[in-house]
Structures are given as C-alpha cells and as structure tokens.
C-alpha cells in the first residue's frame, strides 16, 4: 500500500494551493494531512473519516483549509486558501489501516512554500 501526494509548490501569501493524495492498493476510512516545518515537529493539519463524516482541523488552519475525500475512499485532498508564510512546510498525507488507531501509512511529502 502506498500514498502518493502531489500539488505542492511556491505561492505568495494570500494565495491558494490544492494538495492531492492517492492511495494504491486499498481504500481507507480515515485519511488526513500533517505538516512539518523546518526545525519543528510534525503536526496534525486535518482529518476526514468516510463512515462518520467527521472532519477535524487544527486551530491554525480552521476557516482557511478544507479537507475532502473522493467517493471511492482512496484519495484525500486539501484545499488551502489564504495561505500565510507560517504555512510553509512539507505536507504529508496519512491513513489509518484500522479506524481509531494510529496513522500507519504515510505518503512521501510535498513541499509548500508561502512567500511574504
């Protein structure tokens, strides 16, 4: 099972980017996004659970980022609007093999750089 993330890039503050992540080999009930800025620990950004419809966001991105899933349950997206320089990080998609457990399948990461 692999997760392939794409969509990162360089954007000016206030701009938008859309990240995509596709799973190969199976579908996942819970998928999410994390990010890691230089010199900082990896942090949670957003998650989406297909069966319950539950969506969670980190406080730092609420109102600016939107997570969504495709109907097949094998992809997750992150629409990022009103980007700020502090959103600069490597973004990782992740999935839980078993709902309610740890995120144990990770993508390779995609760089997002927001210039001021």
PDB file of C-alpha atoms in Angstrom:
ATOM      1  CA  UNK A   1       0.000   0.000   0.000  1.00  0.00           C
ATOM      2  CA  UNK A   2       1.337   3.418  -0.967  1.00  0.00           C
ATOM      3  CA  UNK A   3       0.188   7.004  -0.666  1.00  0.00           C
ATOM      4  CA  UNK A   4       1.255   9.444  -3.349  1.00  0.00           C
ATOM      5  CA  UNK A   5       0.955  13.139  -2.556  1.00  0.00           C
ATOM      6  CA  UNK A   6       1.133  15.953  -5.084  1.00  0.00           C
ATOM      7  CA  UNK A   7       0.217  19.582  -5.558  1.00  0.00           C
ATOM      8  CA  UNK A   8       2.764  21.452  -3.508  1.00  0.00           C
ATOM      9  CA  UNK A   9       4.609  24.491  -4.758  1.00  0.00           C
ATOM     10  CA  UNK A  10       5.533  28.111  -4.231  1.00  0.00           C
ATOM     11  CA  UNK A  11       2.774  30.675  -3.714  1.00  0.00           C
ATOM     12  CA  UNK A  12       2.531  34.218  -2.425  1.00  0.00           C
ATOM     13  CA  UNK A  13       0.830  34.978   0.856  1.00  0.00           C
ATOM     14  CA  UNK A  14      -2.919  35.107   0.393  1.00  0.00           C
ATOM     15  CA  UNK A  15      -2.808  32.608  -2.438  1.00  0.00           C
ATOM     16  CA  UNK A  16      -4.177  29.088  -2.737  1.00  0.00           C
ATOM     17  CA  UNK A  17      -2.934  25.576  -3.373  1.00  0.00           C
ATOM     18  CA  UNK A  18      -4.672  22.229  -3.607  1.00  0.00           C
ATOM     19  CA  UNK A  19      -2.926  19.087  -2.414  1.00  0.00           C
ATOM     20  CA  UNK A  20      -3.939  15.627  -3.560  1.00  0.00           C
ATOM     21  CA  UNK A  21      -3.127  12.217  -2.186  1.00  0.00           C
ATOM     22  CA  UNK A  22      -3.990   8.923  -3.827  1.00  0.00           C
ATOM     23  CA  UNK A  23      -3.758   5.506  -2.255  1.00  0.00           C
ATOM     24  CA  UNK A  24      -2.836   2.453  -4.244  1.00  0.00           C
ATOM     25  CA  UNK A  25      -3.943  -0.992  -3.241  1.00  0.00           C
ATOM     26  CA  UNK A  26      -6.853  -0.272  -0.924  1.00  0.00           C
ATOM     27  CA  UNK A  27      -9.279   2.279   0.462  1.00  0.00           C
ATOM     28  CA  UNK A  28      -9.099   3.895   3.887  1.00  0.00           C
ATOM     29  CA  UNK A  29     -11.823   5.079   6.209  1.00  0.00           C
ATOM     30  CA  UNK A  30      -9.601   7.666   7.915  1.00  0.00           C
ATOM     31  CA  UNK A  31      -7.164   9.819   5.989  1.00  0.00           C
ATOM     32  CA  UNK A  32      -5.521  13.049   6.966  1.00  0.00           C
ATOM     33  CA  UNK A  33      -2.835  15.638   6.418  1.00  0.00           C
ATOM     34  CA  UNK A  34       0.126  16.560   8.593  1.00  0.00           C
ATOM     35  CA  UNK A  35       2.919  19.053   8.081  1.00  0.00           C
ATOM     36  CA  UNK A  36       6.437  19.619   9.273  1.00  0.00           C
ATOM     37  CA  UNK A  37       8.151  22.982   9.143  1.00  0.00           C
ATOM     38  CA  UNK A  38      11.955  23.308   9.320  1.00  0.00           C
ATOM     39  CA  UNK A  39      13.185  22.758  12.844  1.00  0.00           C
ATOM     40  CA  UNK A  40       9.739  21.808  14.120  1.00  0.00           C
ATOM     41  CA  UNK A  41       7.933  18.585  14.878  1.00  0.00           C
ATOM     42  CA  UNK A  42       5.347  17.128  12.577  1.00  0.00           C
ATOM     43  CA  UNK A  43       1.893  18.463  13.391  1.00  0.00           C
ATOM     44  CA  UNK A  44      -1.667  17.486  12.581  1.00  0.00           C
ATOM     45  CA  UNK A  45      -3.480  19.609   9.989  1.00  0.00           C
ATOM     46  CA  UNK A  46      -6.784  17.913   9.155  1.00  0.00           C
ATOM     47  CA  UNK A  47      -8.545  14.548   9.013  1.00  0.00           C
ATOM     48  CA  UNK A  48     -11.593  13.074   7.341  1.00  0.00           C
ATOM     49  CA  UNK A  49     -13.497   9.898   8.236  1.00  0.00           C
ATOM     50  CA  UNK A  50     -15.694   8.492   5.492  1.00  0.00           C
ATOM     51  CA  UNK A  51     -18.140   6.415   7.554  1.00  0.00           C
ATOM     52  CA  UNK A  52     -18.933   9.062  10.149  1.00  0.00           C
ATOM     53  CA  UNK A  53     -18.361  12.146   8.039  1.00  0.00           C
ATOM     54  CA  UNK A  54     -16.289  13.587  10.873  1.00  0.00           C
ATOM     55  CA  UNK A  55     -13.798  16.244   9.902  1.00  0.00           C
ATOM     56  CA  UNK A  56     -11.224  17.825  12.179  1.00  0.00           C
ATOM     57  CA  UNK A  57      -8.885  20.756  11.666  1.00  0.00           C
ATOM     58  CA  UNK A  58      -6.006  22.205  13.589  1.00  0.00           C
ATOM     59  CA  UNK A  59      -6.941  25.585  15.022  1.00  0.00           C
ATOM     60  CA  UNK A  60      -4.232  27.229  12.942  1.00  0.00           C
ATOM     61  CA  UNK A  61      -5.926  26.284   9.659  1.00  0.00           C
ATOM     62  CA  UNK A  62      -9.634  26.442  10.517  1.00  0.00           C
ATOM     63  CA  UNK A  63     -11.552  28.603   8.088  1.00  0.00           C
ATOM     64  CA  UNK A  64      -8.729  28.561   5.551  1.00  0.00           C
ATOM     65  CA  UNK A  65      -8.163  24.877   4.705  1.00  0.00           C
ATOM     66  CA  UNK A  66     -10.733  22.339   3.517  1.00  0.00           C
ATOM     67  CA  UNK A  67     -10.202  18.591   3.530  1.00  0.00           C
ATOM     68  CA  UNK A  68     -12.247  16.366   1.258  1.00  0.00           C
ATOM     69  CA  UNK A  69     -12.404  12.794   0.007  1.00  0.00           C
ATOM     70  CA  UNK A  70     -13.409  11.112  -3.211  1.00  0.00           C
ATOM     71  CA  UNK A  71     -16.347   8.689  -3.325  1.00  0.00           C
ATOM     72  CA  UNK A  72     -14.107   5.675  -3.744  1.00  0.00           C
ATOM     73  CA  UNK A  73     -12.378   6.382  -0.446  1.00  0.00           C
ATOM     74  CA  UNK A  74      -8.884   6.076  -1.823  1.00  0.00           C
ATOM     75  CA  UNK A  75      -7.995   9.747  -2.153  1.00  0.00           C
ATOM     76  CA  UNK A  76      -7.868  12.791   0.070  1.00  0.00           C
ATOM     77  CA  UNK A  77      -7.483  16.435  -0.856  1.00  0.00           C
ATOM     78  CA  UNK A  78      -6.518  19.596   0.969  1.00  0.00           C
ATOM     79  CA  UNK A  79      -7.679  22.918  -0.411  1.00  0.00           C
ATOM     80  CA  UNK A  80      -5.548  25.616   1.147  1.00  0.00           C
ATOM     81  CA  UNK A  81      -6.728  29.221   0.848  1.00  0.00           C
ATOM     82  CA  UNK A  82      -5.494  32.479   2.361  1.00  0.00           C
ATOM     83  CA  UNK A  83      -2.070  30.948   2.770  1.00  0.00           C
ATOM     84  CA  UNK A  84       0.367  32.513   5.214  1.00  0.00           C
ATOM     85  CA  UNK A  85       4.160  32.315   5.394  1.00  0.00           C
ATOM     86  CA  UNK A  86       3.790  30.232   8.564  1.00  0.00           C
ATOM     87  CA  UNK A  87       2.034  27.545   6.481  1.00  0.00           C
ATOM     88  CA  UNK A  88       5.372  26.817   4.827  1.00  0.00           C
ATOM     89  CA  UNK A  89       6.181  23.168   5.478  1.00  0.00           C
ATOM     90  CA  UNK A  90       6.415  19.727   3.982  1.00  0.00           C
ATOM     91  CA  UNK A  91       2.895  18.328   3.896  1.00  0.00           C
ATOM     92  CA  UNK A  92       2.281  14.617   4.357  1.00  0.00           C
ATOM     93  CA  UNK A  93      -0.858  12.637   3.745  1.00  0.00           C
ATOM     94  CA  UNK A  94      -1.508   9.700   6.023  1.00  0.00           C
ATOM     95  CA  UNK A  95      -4.049   6.950   6.599  1.00  0.00           C
ATOM     96  CA  UNK A  96      -5.140   4.556   9.330  1.00  0.00           C
ATOM     97  CA  UNK A  97      -5.219   0.894   8.428  1.00  0.00           C
ATOM     98  CA  UNK A  98      -7.628   0.381  11.309  1.00  0.00           C
ATOM     99  CA  UNK A  99     -10.044   3.137  12.246  1.00  0.00           C
ATOM    100  CA  UNK A 100      -9.260   4.757  15.571  1.00  0.00           C
ATOM    101  CA  UNK A 101      -5.713   3.546  15.661  1.00  0.00           C
ATOM    102  CA  UNK A 102      -2.526   5.298  14.663  1.00  0.00           C
ATOM    103  CA  UNK A 103      -1.761   6.762  11.279  1.00  0.00           C
ATOM    104  CA  UNK A 104       0.449   3.971   9.988  1.00  0.00           C
ATOM    105  CA  UNK A 105       0.557   4.603   6.254  1.00  0.00           C
ATOM    106  CA  UNK A 106       2.370   7.736   5.100  1.00  0.00           C
ATOM    107  CA  UNK A 107       2.990   9.494   1.822  1.00  0.00           C
ATOM    108  CA  UNK A 108       6.322  10.909   0.777  1.00  0.00           C
ATOM    109  CA  UNK A 109       5.543  14.575   1.493  1.00  0.00           C
ATOM    110  CA  UNK A 110       5.130  17.579  -0.756  1.00  0.00           C
ATOM    111  CA  UNK A 111       6.736  20.972  -0.176  1.00  0.00           C
ATOM    112  CA  UNK A 112       4.548  24.042   0.273  1.00  0.00           C
ATOM    113  CA  UNK A 113       6.332  27.390   0.390  1.00  0.00           C
ATOM    114  CA  UNK A 114       4.454  30.615   1.036  1.00  0.00           C
ATOM    115  CA  UNK A 115       6.364  33.824   0.365  1.00  0.00           C
ATOM    116  CA  UNK A 116       5.564  37.078   2.127  1.00  0.00           C
TER     117      UNK A 116
END
